[in-house]
CSV table of C-alpha atoms and ligand atoms in Angstrom, one decimal:
chain,number,residue,atom,x,y,z
A,1,MET,CA,-26.7,-94.5,-12.7
A,2,THR,CA,-29.5,-91.9,-13.2
A,3,ARG,CA,-29.5,-92.2,-16.9
A,4,THR,CA,-33.0,-92.5,-18.4
A,5,ILE,CA,-34.0,-95.5,-20.3
A,6,GLY,CA,-34.4,-93.4,-23.4
A,7,ALA,CA,-30.9,-92.1,-23.2
A,8,ARG,CA,-29.6,-95.6,-22.6
A,9,ALA,CA,-31.4,-96.9,-25.7
A,10,ALA,CA,-30.1,-94.0,-27.8
A,11,LEU,CA,-26.6,-94.8,-26.7
A,12,VAL,CA,-27.0,-98.4,-27.6
A,13,LEU,CA,-28.3,-97.4,-31.1
A,14,LEU,CA,-25.3,-95.2,-31.6
A,15,ALA,CA,-23.1,-98.0,-30.6
A,16,VAL,CA,-24.7,-100.2,-33.2
A,17,ALA,CA,-24.5,-97.5,-35.9
A,18,ALA,CA,-20.8,-96.8,-35.3
A,19,ALA,CA,-19.0,-99.8,-33.8
A,20,SER,CA,-16.0,-97.7,-32.8
A,21,CYS,CA,-18.1,-95.6,-30.5
A,22,SER,CA,-18.3,-97.5,-27.3
A,23,ARG,CA,-20.6,-96.4,-24.5
A,24,ARG,CA,-18.7,-94.8,-21.7
A,25,PRO,CA,-19.1,-96.5,-18.3
A,26,GLU,CA,-20.4,-94.4,-15.5
A,27,PRO,CA,-17.9,-93.0,-13.0
A,28,ASP,CA,-18.4,-93.3,-9.3
A,29,GLY,CA,-18.8,-89.5,-9.0
A,30,PRO,CA,-19.4,-86.4,-11.0
A,31,TRP,CA,-16.1,-86.8,-12.8
A,32,ARG,CA,-15.4,-86.5,-16.4
A,33,SER,CA,-11.6,-86.3,-16.7
A,34,VAL,CA,-8.3,-87.2,-15.1
A,35,LEU,CA,-5.2,-85.1,-14.7
A,36,LEU,CA,-2.3,-87.4,-13.7
A,37,VAL,CA,0.9,-85.5,-12.9
A,38,THR,CA,4.1,-87.2,-12.1
A,39,VAL,CA,7.2,-85.4,-11.0
A,40,ASP,CA,10.6,-87.1,-11.6
A,41,THR,CA,12.9,-87.4,-8.6
A,42,LEU,CA,10.4,-86.0,-6.0
A,43,ARG,CA,10.8,-87.4,-2.5
A,44,ALA,CA,7.8,-87.0,-0.2
A,45,ASP,CA,9.5,-85.4,2.8
A,46,ARG,CA,10.7,-82.2,0.9
A,47,LEU,CA,7.0,-81.1,0.5
A,48,GLY,CA,5.1,-79.0,3.0
A,49,ALA,CA,2.2,-81.5,3.0
A,50,TYR,CA,4.6,-84.2,4.1
A,51,GLY,CA,6.2,-82.1,6.9
A,52,HIS,CA,8.9,-80.1,5.3
A,53,ASP,CA,9.5,-76.8,7.0
A,54,ARG,CA,10.5,-75.0,3.8
A,55,ASP,CA,7.9,-73.4,1.6
A,56,THR,CA,8.5,-75.7,-1.4
A,57,SER,CA,4.9,-76.8,-2.3
A,58,PRO,CA,2.1,-74.3,-1.7
A,59,ALA,CA,0.0,-75.6,-4.6
A,60,LEU,CA,0.3,-79.3,-3.7
A,61,ASP,CA,-0.3,-78.5,0.0
A,62,ALA,CA,-3.5,-76.8,-0.9
A,63,LEU,CA,-4.6,-79.7,-3.1
A,64,ALA,CA,-3.7,-82.2,-0.4
A,65,ALA,CA,-5.8,-80.2,2.1
A,66,ARG,CA,-8.8,-80.6,-0.2
A,67,GLY,CA,-8.2,-84.2,-1.2
A,68,ALA,CA,-6.6,-87.4,0.0
A,69,ARG,CA,-3.0,-87.4,1.1
A,70,PHE,CA,-1.4,-90.8,1.3
A,71,ASP,CA,1.2,-90.6,3.9
A,72,ARG,CA,3.3,-93.6,2.9
A,73,ALA,CA,3.3,-94.3,-0.9
A,74,LEU,CA,6.2,-96.3,-2.3
A,75,VAL,CA,7.4,-96.9,-5.9
A,76,PRO,CA,8.3,-100.4,-6.9
A,77,THR,CA,11.7,-99.4,-8.2
A,78,PRO,CA,13.6,-96.1,-8.0
A,79,ARG,CA,14.3,-95.6,-11.7
A,80,THR,CA,12.3,-93.7,-14.3
A,81,THR,CA,11.3,-96.0,-17.1
A,82,GLN,CA,10.7,-99.0,-15.0
A,83,SER,CA,8.7,-97.1,-12.4
A,84,LEU,CA,6.5,-95.2,-14.9
A,85,ALA,CA,5.8,-98.5,-16.7
A,86,SER,CA,4.5,-99.8,-13.3
A,87,LEU,CA,2.4,-96.7,-12.7
A,88,LEU,CA,0.7,-97.1,-16.1
A,89,THR,CA,0.2,-100.9,-15.9
A,90,GLY,CA,-0.3,-101.5,-12.2
A,91,ARG,CA,2.4,-104.2,-12.3
A,92,ASP,CA,5.7,-104.7,-10.6
A,93,PRO,CA,8.8,-104.5,-12.9
A,94,LEU,CA,9.4,-108.2,-12.7
A,95,ARG,CA,6.0,-108.7,-14.3
A,96,HIS,CA,5.8,-106.0,-16.9
A,97,GLY,CA,9.3,-106.9,-17.9
A,98,VAL,CA,10.9,-103.4,-18.1
A,99,ARG,CA,13.9,-103.9,-15.9
A,100,LEU,CA,16.4,-101.5,-17.4
A,101,LEU,CA,16.2,-97.8,-18.1
A,102,SER,CA,16.5,-98.6,-21.8
A,103,GLN,CA,13.9,-101.3,-22.1
A,104,SER,CA,10.5,-100.8,-23.7
A,105,LEU,CA,7.1,-101.8,-22.3
A,106,ASP,CA,5.7,-104.6,-24.4
A,107,ASP,CA,2.8,-103.9,-26.7
A,108,ALA,CA,0.8,-106.7,-25.1
A,109,SER,CA,0.8,-104.8,-21.8
A,110,GLU,CA,-2.5,-103.3,-20.7
A,111,THR,CA,-2.2,-99.6,-19.7
A,112,VAL,CA,-4.5,-97.3,-18.0
A,113,ALA,CA,-4.5,-94.9,-21.0
A,114,GLU,CA,-5.7,-97.7,-23.2
A,115,ARG,CA,-8.6,-98.3,-20.9
A,116,PHE,CA,-9.7,-94.7,-20.9
A,117,ARG,CA,-9.2,-94.3,-24.7
A,118,ASP,CA,-11.2,-97.4,-25.4
A,119,ALA,CA,-14.0,-96.0,-23.2
A,120,GLY,CA,-14.2,-92.9,-25.3
A,121,TYR,CA,-12.0,-90.5,-23.4
A,122,ARG,CA,-9.6,-88.3,-25.2
A,123,THR,CA,-6.0,-89.2,-24.1
A,124,GLY,CA,-2.9,-87.1,-24.2
A,125,ALA,CA,0.5,-87.0,-22.5
A,126,PHE,CA,3.3,-84.4,-22.1
A,127,VAL,CA,6.3,-86.4,-20.8
A,128,VAL,CA,9.8,-85.1,-20.2
A,129,VAL,CA,12.3,-88.0,-20.3
A,130,PRO,CA,15.4,-86.7,-22.1
A,131,PHE,CA,16.9,-90.1,-22.8
A,132,PHE,CA,14.1,-91.0,-25.2
A,133,THR,CA,15.7,-91.4,-28.6
A,134,PRO,CA,14.3,-91.4,-32.2
A,135,ALA,CA,15.0,-95.1,-32.5
A,136,LEU,CA,13.3,-96.2,-29.3
A,137,GLY,CA,10.7,-93.4,-29.0
A,138,PRO,CA,8.9,-93.3,-25.7
A,139,GLN,CA,9.7,-96.9,-24.9
A,140,GLY,CA,6.1,-98.2,-25.0
A,141,LEU,CA,4.9,-95.7,-22.4
A,142,ASP,CA,2.7,-94.1,-25.1
A,143,GLN,CA,0.4,-97.0,-25.4
A,144,GLY,CA,-3.2,-95.7,-25.3
A,145,PHE,CA,-2.3,-92.0,-25.8
A,146,GLU,CA,-3.7,-90.3,-28.9
A,147,SER,CA,-1.0,-87.7,-28.6
A,148,PHE,CA,2.3,-88.1,-26.7
A,149,ASP,CA,4.6,-85.1,-26.7
A,150,THR,CA,8.2,-85.6,-25.6
A,151,PHE,CA,9.4,-82.1,-26.5
A,152,ASP,CA,11.8,-83.3,-29.1
A,153,ASP,CA,14.5,-81.3,-30.6
A,154,ARG,CA,15.0,-80.9,-34.4
A,155,ARG,CA,16.9,-84.2,-34.5
A,156,GLY,CA,14.1,-86.0,-32.8
A,157,PHE,CA,15.7,-86.4,-29.4
A,158,ALA,CA,13.6,-85.7,-26.4
A,159,ARG,CA,14.5,-82.4,-24.6
A,160,ASP,CA,14.8,-81.8,-20.9
A,161,ALA,CA,11.9,-79.3,-21.1
A,162,ARG,CA,11.2,-77.0,-18.1
A,163,ALA,CA,7.9,-77.2,-16.2
A,164,GLU,CA,6.7,-73.8,-17.5
A,165,GLU,CA,6.8,-75.0,-21.1
A,166,VAL,CA,5.2,-78.3,-20.2
A,167,ALA,CA,2.4,-76.7,-18.2
A,168,ASP,CA,1.7,-74.3,-21.1
A,169,ALA,CA,1.4,-77.2,-23.5
A,170,ALA,CA,-0.8,-79.2,-21.2
A,171,ILE,CA,-3.1,-76.2,-20.7
A,172,ARG,CA,-3.4,-75.7,-24.5
A,173,TRP,CA,-4.3,-79.4,-24.8
A,174,ILE,CA,-7.0,-79.0,-22.2
A,175,ASP,CA,-8.4,-76.0,-24.1
A,176,GLU,CA,-8.4,-77.8,-27.4
A,177,ARG,CA,-10.5,-80.6,-25.8
A,178,GLY,CA,-13.3,-78.2,-25.0
A,179,ASP,CA,-16.1,-80.1,-23.2
A,180,GLU,CA,-14.9,-83.6,-24.1
A,181,PRO,CA,-13.9,-86.0,-21.3
A,182,TRP,CA,-10.2,-86.7,-21.2
A,183,PHE,CA,-7.3,-88.5,-19.5
A,184,LEU,CA,-4.1,-86.3,-19.4
A,185,TRP,CA,-0.7,-87.4,-18.1
A,186,VAL,CA,2.0,-84.8,-17.5
A,187,HIS,CA,5.5,-85.9,-16.4
A,188,LEU,CA,7.7,-83.0,-15.1
A,189,ARG,CA,11.3,-83.5,-14.5
A,190,ASP,CA,12.8,-80.4,-13.0
A,191,PRO,CA,13.9,-81.8,-9.6
A,192,HIS,CA,16.1,-84.4,-11.4
A,193,ALA,CA,19.8,-83.5,-11.6
A,194,PRO,CA,21.0,-81.1,-12.8
A,195,TYR,CA,19.4,-79.0,-10.1
A,196,TRP,CA,19.0,-75.6,-11.7
A,197,ASN,CA,18.8,-72.4,-9.9
A,198,HIS,CA,15.7,-70.3,-10.6
A,199,PRO,CA,16.6,-66.8,-9.6
A,200,GLY,CA,13.7,-64.3,-9.6
A,201,ASP,CA,10.3,-63.6,-8.2
A,202,ALA,CA,8.8,-65.9,-5.5
A,203,ALA,CA,5.4,-65.3,-7.1
A,204,GLU,CA,6.7,-67.2,-10.2
A,205,GLY,CA,8.0,-70.1,-8.1
A,206,CYS,CA,11.6,-68.7,-8.2
A,207,GLY,CA,14.2,-67.5,-5.8
A,208,LEU,CA,14.0,-70.1,-3.1
A,209,ALA,CA,17.5,-71.5,-3.4
A,210,ASP,CA,19.1,-68.1,-3.2
A,211,ALA,CA,16.9,-67.1,-0.3
A,212,LEU,CA,18.0,-70.3,1.6
A,213,THR,CA,21.7,-69.8,0.8
A,214,PRO,CA,22.2,-66.0,0.4
A,215,ASP,CA,25.9,-66.1,1.3
A,216,TYR,CA,26.9,-69.0,-0.9
A,217,SER,CA,30.0,-68.4,-3.0
A,218,GLY,CA,31.0,-71.8,-4.3
A,219,PRO,CA,30.8,-73.3,-7.8
A,220,TRP,CA,27.1,-74.1,-7.8
A,221,ASN,CA,25.5,-70.8,-8.4
A,222,ALA,CA,23.7,-71.7,-11.7
A,223,TYR,CA,23.2,-75.4,-11.2
A,224,PHE,CA,24.4,-78.5,-9.5
A,225,HIS,CA,25.2,-81.5,-11.7
A,226,TYR,CA,27.3,-84.6,-11.0
A,227,TRP,CA,30.0,-82.4,-9.4
A,228,ALA,CA,32.5,-81.8,-12.2
A,229,VAL,CA,30.2,-82.0,-15.2
A,230,ARG,CA,28.2,-79.4,-17.0
A,231,PRO,CA,24.4,-79.8,-17.3
A,232,ASN,CA,24.8,-81.0,-20.9
A,233,GLY,CA,26.6,-84.0,-19.5
A,234,ARG,CA,30.0,-83.0,-20.7
A,235,PRO,CA,32.8,-81.5,-18.7
A,236,ALA,CA,33.9,-77.9,-19.5
A,237,GLY,CA,36.4,-77.9,-22.3
A,238,GLY,CA,36.6,-81.6,-23.2
A,239,ALA,CA,35.4,-85.1,-23.2
A,240,LEU,CA,34.5,-87.2,-20.2
A,241,THR,CA,37.5,-88.9,-18.7
A,242,LYS,CA,38.1,-91.6,-16.2
A,243,ALA,CA,39.0,-88.9,-13.8
A,244,HIS,CA,35.6,-87.3,-14.1
A,245,GLN,CA,33.8,-90.6,-13.6
A,246,ASP,CA,36.0,-91.5,-10.7
A,247,ARG,CA,35.3,-88.1,-9.0
A,248,LYS,CA,31.6,-88.5,-9.6
A,249,GLY,CA,31.6,-92.1,-8.3
A,250,ARG,CA,33.7,-91.3,-5.2
A,251,LEU,CA,31.4,-88.4,-4.2
A,252,LYS,CA,28.2,-90.2,-5.1
A,253,PHE,CA,29.0,-93.1,-2.8
A,254,GLY,CA,30.5,-91.1,0.0
A,255,HIS,CA,34.2,-91.9,-0.4
A,256,ASP,CA,35.0,-88.2,-0.9
A,257,ARG,CA,32.9,-85.3,0.4
A,258,LEU,CA,31.7,-81.9,-0.7
A,259,SER,CA,32.0,-79.1,1.8
A,260,ASP,CA,29.1,-78.4,4.1
A,261,ALA,CA,28.4,-75.2,2.2
A,262,ASP,CA,28.3,-77.1,-1.1
A,263,VAL,CA,26.0,-79.7,0.3
A,264,GLU,CA,23.7,-77.0,1.7
A,265,ARG,CA,23.6,-75.3,-1.6
A,266,ALA,CA,22.9,-78.5,-3.6
A,267,ILE,CA,20.0,-79.3,-1.3
A,268,ALA,CA,18.7,-75.7,-1.5
A,269,LEU,CA,18.8,-76.0,-5.3
A,270,TYR,CA,16.8,-79.3,-5.1
A,271,ASP,CA,14.2,-77.6,-2.9
A,272,GLY,CA,14.2,-74.7,-5.3
A,273,GLU,CA,13.4,-77.0,-8.3
A,274,ILE,CA,10.5,-78.4,-6.3
A,275,ARG,CA,9.2,-74.9,-5.6
A,276,TYR,CA,9.5,-74.0,-9.3
A,277,THR,CA,7.7,-77.2,-10.3
A,278,ASP,CA,5.0,-76.7,-7.8
A,279,HIS,CA,4.3,-73.2,-9.2
A,280,HIS,CA,3.6,-74.6,-12.7
A,281,PHE,CA,1.6,-77.6,-11.2
A,282,GLY,CA,-0.5,-74.8,-9.5
A,283,ARG,CA,-0.9,-73.1,-12.9
A,284,MET,CA,-2.4,-76.3,-14.3
A,285,LEU,CA,-4.8,-76.5,-11.4
A,286,ALA,CA,-5.8,-72.8,-11.8
A,287,ALA,CA,-6.4,-73.5,-15.5
A,288,LEU,CA,-8.9,-76.2,-14.6
A,289,GLU,CA,-10.6,-73.8,-12.2
A,290,THR,CA,-10.9,-70.9,-14.6
A,291,ARG,CA,-12.3,-73.3,-17.3
A,292,GLY,CA,-14.9,-74.7,-14.9
A,293,ARG,CA,-13.3,-78.2,-14.9
A,294,ALA,CA,-11.9,-78.3,-11.4
A,295,ASP,CA,-15.2,-79.8,-10.1
A,296,ASP,CA,-15.3,-82.7,-12.6
A,297,THR,CA,-11.6,-83.6,-12.9
A,298,VAL,CA,-9.8,-86.1,-10.7
A,299,VAL,CA,-6.3,-84.9,-10.1
A,300,VAL,CA,-3.5,-87.2,-9.0
A,301,LEU,CA,0.0,-86.1,-8.2
A,302,THR,CA,2.8,-88.6,-7.5
A,303,ALA,CA,6.5,-89.3,-8.6
A,304,ASP,CA,8.5,-92.0,-10.3
A,305,HIS,CA,11.0,-92.2,-7.4
A,306,GLY,CA,12.6,-90.0,-4.8
A,307,GLU,CA,16.2,-88.8,-4.3
A,308,SER,CA,18.9,-89.6,-1.8
A,309,LEU,CA,20.4,-86.4,-0.3
A,310,GLY,CA,23.2,-88.1,1.5
A,311,GLU,CA,21.3,-90.7,3.6
A,312,HIS,CA,23.3,-93.9,3.9
A,313,ASP,CA,26.1,-92.0,2.2
A,314,PHE,CA,24.4,-91.9,-1.2
A,315,TRP,CA,24.5,-88.4,-2.6
A,316,PHE,CA,22.1,-86.6,-5.0
A,317,ASP,CA,21.0,-89.7,-6.9
A,318,HIS,CA,18.5,-92.6,-6.8
A,319,GLY,CA,18.2,-96.1,-8.3
A,320,GLU,CA,20.9,-98.0,-6.4
A,321,PHE,CA,19.4,-98.5,-3.0
A,322,LEU,CA,16.0,-99.2,-1.5
A,323,TYR,CA,15.9,-96.8,1.4
A,324,ASP,CA,13.0,-94.5,1.9
A,325,PRO,CA,14.5,-91.3,0.3
A,326,SER,CA,14.4,-93.1,-3.0
A,327,LEU,CA,11.3,-95.2,-2.6
A,328,ARG,CA,8.9,-92.9,-0.7
A,329,VAL,CA,7.0,-90.5,-2.9
A,330,PRO,CA,4.1,-88.1,-2.5
A,331,LEU,CA,0.6,-89.3,-3.5
A,332,VAL,CA,-2.2,-86.9,-3.4
A,333,VAL,CA,-5.6,-87.7,-5.0
A,334,HIS,CA,-8.3,-85.0,-5.4
A,335,ALA,CA,-11.6,-86.5,-6.4
A,336,PRO,CA,-14.1,-83.7,-6.2
A,337,THR,CA,-17.1,-84.3,-3.8
A,338,LYS,CA,-14.9,-86.7,-1.6
A,339,ALA,CA,-14.1,-85.3,1.9
A,340,PRO,CA,-10.5,-84.5,2.7
A,341,THR,CA,-8.6,-87.3,4.3
A,342,VAL,CA,-5.1,-88.5,5.3
A,343,VAL,CA,-4.5,-92.2,4.6
A,344,GLU,CA,-1.8,-93.6,6.8
A,345,GLY,CA,-1.8,-97.2,5.4
A,346,GLN,CA,1.0,-98.0,3.0
A,347,VAL,CA,0.1,-97.9,-0.7
A,348,GLY,CA,2.1,-98.3,-3.9
A,349,THR,CA,2.2,-96.3,-7.1
A,350,ILE,CA,1.2,-99.6,-8.7
A,351,ASP,CA,-2.2,-99.0,-7.1
A,352,VAL,CA,-2.9,-95.7,-8.9
A,353,ALA,CA,-4.0,-97.2,-12.2
A,354,PRO,CA,-6.3,-99.8,-10.7
A,355,THR,CA,-7.8,-97.1,-8.5
A,356,LEU,CA,-8.5,-94.8,-11.5
A,357,LEU,CA,-10.2,-97.6,-13.4
A,358,ASP,CA,-12.3,-98.3,-10.3
A,359,LEU,CA,-13.3,-94.6,-9.8
A,360,PHE,CA,-14.4,-94.3,-13.4
A,361,GLY,CA,-16.2,-97.6,-13.6
A,362,LEU,CA,-13.8,-99.1,-16.1
A,363,ALA,CA,-13.0,-102.8,-16.3
A,364,PRO,CA,-10.1,-103.8,-14.0
A,365,PHE,CA,-6.8,-105.0,-15.6
A,366,ALA,CA,-6.9,-108.7,-16.4
A,367,SER,CA,-3.7,-109.1,-14.4
A,368,ALA,CA,-2.3,-106.5,-11.9
A,369,ASP,CA,-0.2,-106.4,-8.8
A,370,GLY,CA,-1.8,-103.1,-7.8
A,371,ARG,CA,-5.2,-102.9,-6.4
A,372,SER,CA,-7.8,-100.1,-5.9
A,373,PHE,CA,-7.6,-97.9,-2.9
A,374,ALA,CA,-10.8,-96.1,-3.9
A,375,ALA,CA,-12.5,-97.1,-0.6
A,376,ALA,CA,-9.8,-95.2,1.3
A,377,LEU,CA,-10.9,-92.0,-0.5
A,378,ASP,CA,-14.2,-92.3,1.3
A,379,GLY,CA,-12.5,-92.6,4.7
A,380,ALA,CA,-12.9,-96.3,5.0
A,381,PRO,CA,-10.4,-98.0,7.3
A,382,PHE,CA,-7.3,-98.8,5.2
A,383,PRO,CA,-4.7,-101.0,6.8
A,384,GLY,CA,-2.1,-100.6,4.1
A,385,ARG,CA,-0.5,-103.5,2.3
A,386,SER,CA,2.7,-105.3,1.6
A,387,LEU,CA,4.7,-104.2,-1.4
A,388,PHE,CA,7.7,-105.4,-3.4
A,389,ALA,CA,10.6,-103.3,-4.6
A,390,GLU,CA,13.8,-103.8,-6.5
A,391,SER,CA,16.7,-101.5,-7.2
A,392,GLY,CA,17.7,-100.5,-10.6
A,393,GLU,CA,20.6,-101.9,-12.6
A,394,PRO,CA,23.9,-101.0,-10.8
A,395,LEU,CA,25.6,-98.0,-12.4
A,396,MET,CA,29.2,-97.1,-11.4
A,397,ALA,CA,29.4,-100.3,-9.5
A,398,GLU,CA,33.1,-100.0,-9.0
A,399,HIS,CA,32.4,-97.2,-6.5
A,400,ASN,CA,29.4,-98.7,-4.9
A,401,PRO,CA,30.4,-100.3,-1.6
A,402,ARG,CA,27.9,-103.1,-2.2
A,403,PHE,CA,30.2,-104.2,-5.0
A,404,ALA,CA,33.5,-103.5,-3.3
A,405,PRO,CA,36.0,-106.3,-3.5
A,406,ALA,CA,37.5,-107.8,-0.4
A,407,ASP,CA,40.7,-106.1,0.7
A,408,GLY,CA,43.4,-106.4,-1.9
A,409,ALA,CA,41.2,-108.1,-4.5
A,410,ALA,CA,40.6,-106.7,-8.0
A,411,PHE,CA,37.2,-105.3,-8.7
A,412,VAL,CA,35.1,-107.6,-10.7
A,413,PRO,CA,32.1,-105.9,-12.4
A,414,PRO,CA,28.8,-107.5,-11.7
A,415,SER,CA,28.3,-109.8,-14.7
A,416,ASP,CA,24.7,-110.6,-14.0
A,417,PRO,CA,22.4,-107.7,-14.8
A,418,ASN,CA,19.9,-109.2,-12.4
A,419,ASP,CA,22.3,-108.6,-9.6
A,420,ARG,CA,20.4,-106.1,-7.6
A,421,LEU,CA,18.8,-105.4,-4.2
A,422,ARG,CA,15.2,-106.5,-3.5
A,423,ALA,CA,12.9,-105.5,-0.7
A,424,ALA,CA,9.6,-106.5,0.8
A,425,ALA,CA,8.0,-103.4,2.4
A,426,LEU,CA,5.7,-104.9,5.0
A,427,THR,CA,2.4,-103.4,6.2
A,428,ASP,CA,3.4,-102.7,9.7
A,429,ARG,CA,6.1,-100.5,8.3
A,430,ARG,CA,8.9,-102.9,8.5
A,431,LYS,CA,11.2,-103.1,5.4
A,432,LEU,CA,13.2,-106.2,4.7
A,433,ILE,CA,16.0,-106.0,2.1
A,434,LEU,CA,17.9,-108.8,0.5
A,435,ASP,CA,21.3,-108.1,-1.0
A,436,PRO,CA,22.3,-111.1,-3.1
A,437,ARG,CA,25.9,-110.1,-3.2
A,438,ALA,CA,26.4,-109.8,0.5
A,439,ALA,CA,28.5,-112.4,2.4
A,440,PRO,CA,26.4,-115.2,3.9
A,441,GLY,CA,25.0,-114.1,7.2
A,442,SER,CA,24.8,-110.4,6.3
A,443,GLU,CA,22.6,-110.5,3.2
A,444,TRP,CA,19.5,-109.2,5.1
A,445,GLU,CA,18.6,-105.8,6.3
A,446,LEU,CA,15.5,-105.0,8.4
A,447,TYR,CA,14.2,-101.6,9.5
A,448,ALA,CA,11.3,-100.8,11.7
A,449,ILE,CA,10.2,-97.8,9.6
A,450,ALA,CA,7.5,-96.6,12.0
A,451,ASP,CA,10.0,-96.2,14.9
A,452,ASP,CA,13.1,-95.6,12.8
A,453,PRO,CA,12.1,-93.5,9.7
A,454,ARG,CA,15.7,-92.8,8.8
A,455,GLU,CA,16.5,-96.5,8.6
A,456,LEU,CA,19.5,-96.2,10.9
A,457,ALA,CA,19.2,-99.3,13.0
A,458,ASP,CA,19.5,-102.6,11.0
A,459,LEU,CA,17.6,-105.1,13.1
A,460,ALA,CA,18.8,-108.0,11.0
A,461,THR,CA,22.1,-107.9,12.9
A,462,ASP,CA,20.1,-109.9,15.4
A,463,PRO,CA,19.1,-113.1,13.6
A,464,ALA,CA,16.2,-113.6,16.0
A,465,SER,CA,14.5,-110.6,14.4
A,466,LEU,CA,14.3,-112.4,11.1
A,467,GLU,CA,12.6,-115.5,12.4
A,468,PRO,CA,9.0,-114.2,12.2
A,469,LEU,CA,9.6,-113.1,8.6
A,470,ALA,CA,10.0,-116.6,7.1
A,471,ARG,CA,7.4,-115.9,4.4
A,472,PRO,CA,8.7,-112.6,3.0
A,473,ARG,CA,12.3,-114.0,3.2
A,474,ALA,CA,11.3,-117.1,1.3
A,475,MET,CA,9.6,-114.9,-1.4
A,476,LEU,CA,12.6,-112.7,-1.9
A,477,GLU,CA,15.0,-115.7,-1.9
A,478,LYS,CA,12.8,-117.4,-4.5
A,479,ILE,CA,12.8,-114.3,-6.8
A,480,ALA,CA,16.6,-114.0,-6.4
A,481,ALA,CA,17.2,-117.6,-7.2
A,482,GLU,CA,14.8,-118.0,-10.1
A,483,ASP,CA,15.0,-114.7,-11.9
A,484,THR,CA,18.5,-114.7,-13.2
A,485,THR,CA,17.9,-113.3,-16.7
A,486,LEU,CA,16.5,-110.2,-18.1
A,487,GLY,CA,14.4,-109.9,-21.3
A,488,PRO,CA,16.0,-108.8,-24.5
A,489,THR,CA,17.3,-105.3,-24.1
A,490,ASP,CA,16.5,-102.5,-26.6
A,491,LEU,CA,19.8,-100.8,-25.9
A,492,THR,CA,20.8,-99.5,-29.3
A,493,ASP,CA,24.0,-97.6,-29.8
A,494,GLU,CA,21.9,-94.4,-30.0
A,495,ALA,CA,20.2,-95.1,-26.7
A,496,LEU,CA,23.6,-95.9,-25.1
A,497,LYS,CA,25.0,-92.6,-26.3
A,498,ARG,CA,21.9,-90.7,-25.0
A,499,LEU,CA,22.1,-92.3,-21.6
A,500,HIS,CA,25.8,-91.6,-21.5
A,501,GLU,CA,25.1,-87.9,-22.2
A,502,GLN,CA,22.5,-87.7,-19.5
A,503,GLY,CA,25.1,-89.0,-17.0
A,504,TYR,CA,23.5,-92.4,-16.4
A,505,LEU,CA,26.3,-94.4,-17.9
A,506,LEU,CA,29.2,-92.3,-17.0
A,507,GLY,CA,31.0,-95.5,-15.9
A,508,LYS,CA,30.4,-97.4,-19.2
A,509,LYS,CA,31.6,-96.9,-22.8
B,1,ZN,ZN1,13.1,-90.6,-12.7
């Protein structure tokens, strides 16, 4: 806002001379760029800044100490494509229309990258989602990005690239931009299964899992992946069989159990992946520092969803349920010159894009479910807000107790792809969940998150507890009743095969 009249006039003239050069709006601070980092499958409470007692996240902890840490940030759905589409558009899945892992974001959607690109920022993305296929590409998530690297192999399939390679590529991209303002999105995926071991030097982000389980002698030395299946998605020495999928399903949904030592090892490997990812996140932050860009770059770190590590008998996966291990993610925003703060009020990752537009003085989305939390970065009182969430499409439903037949009855696969859980996460930290398949009288769950963070006591067993919640109940019932179809799916044979290889569709052929 201190621009001189002369400079403003010159900019107007430039805009007339070259219509494609639009005048860049003024940010609300001395910021010229955005580094948005998302980490796949990263639940909040495995990070030091969120109270974990293991040293998993020194780089993020240091950033959180300098910036704003949002204590309770939730994703609108615990699956990758749908959640990332929400992050980039500020809309719930029901409204942007990506309801399956394999669906693409419509071209008509407005994305945060389009806004920054149109305002004259250089835009780039480095995104690790290994079920992207040549036919579907990045499923519409690339809208607004001048470059969008998915680390493809020679056949054009996206690879499961490690954080070190991704961080190297991102730092090269920053170098190539020189002094230009930019918007860079980096999506790292290391904490997603398979959980790889990273033996080696702690100074390189390695060695944590072995340090935590020094005496481990079971099968999960190198990695942990869907119990009996190798990291490439295939069992040793053959094709996937019904026996493999049954073993996976029975363990995933708690019908069978791993030994205590195997569980401890798997969780140590998950924590080790976080430590490894944090190291390379820290390298990106250090690169900004050494290039003199740390003081003019807004850095955001969050996740597409968390991971259930056995809570509610759901093991080493996400997507099926709406409990906090899958919905609650880290959200740290460092906007240089803003004082450090911790924001207790509930926010959604759908709020991130509207906030970035607000901070940089860009026009808000014409239609968004998210809203800016920029005022909270200044320490303004922030009461938190209600959010909506839905589970992903059911996978391996025959093993999911939610779909279990009554005693003696044959299993009937869910025929309606809309058949999923929905939740209203209420501002005073209550969570209300509607299960459309449950028997009448037991379709609701209610948890007082503030008093019961592990969601152990279902208050809905007392019908009186539901009486004050008439409005959110009516909203969830309305959505469940009306929204019975999904949009056209982009599920090609190639995409099906890819999801199958990644372990998502182990139960389907
Ligand atoms: Zn994901």
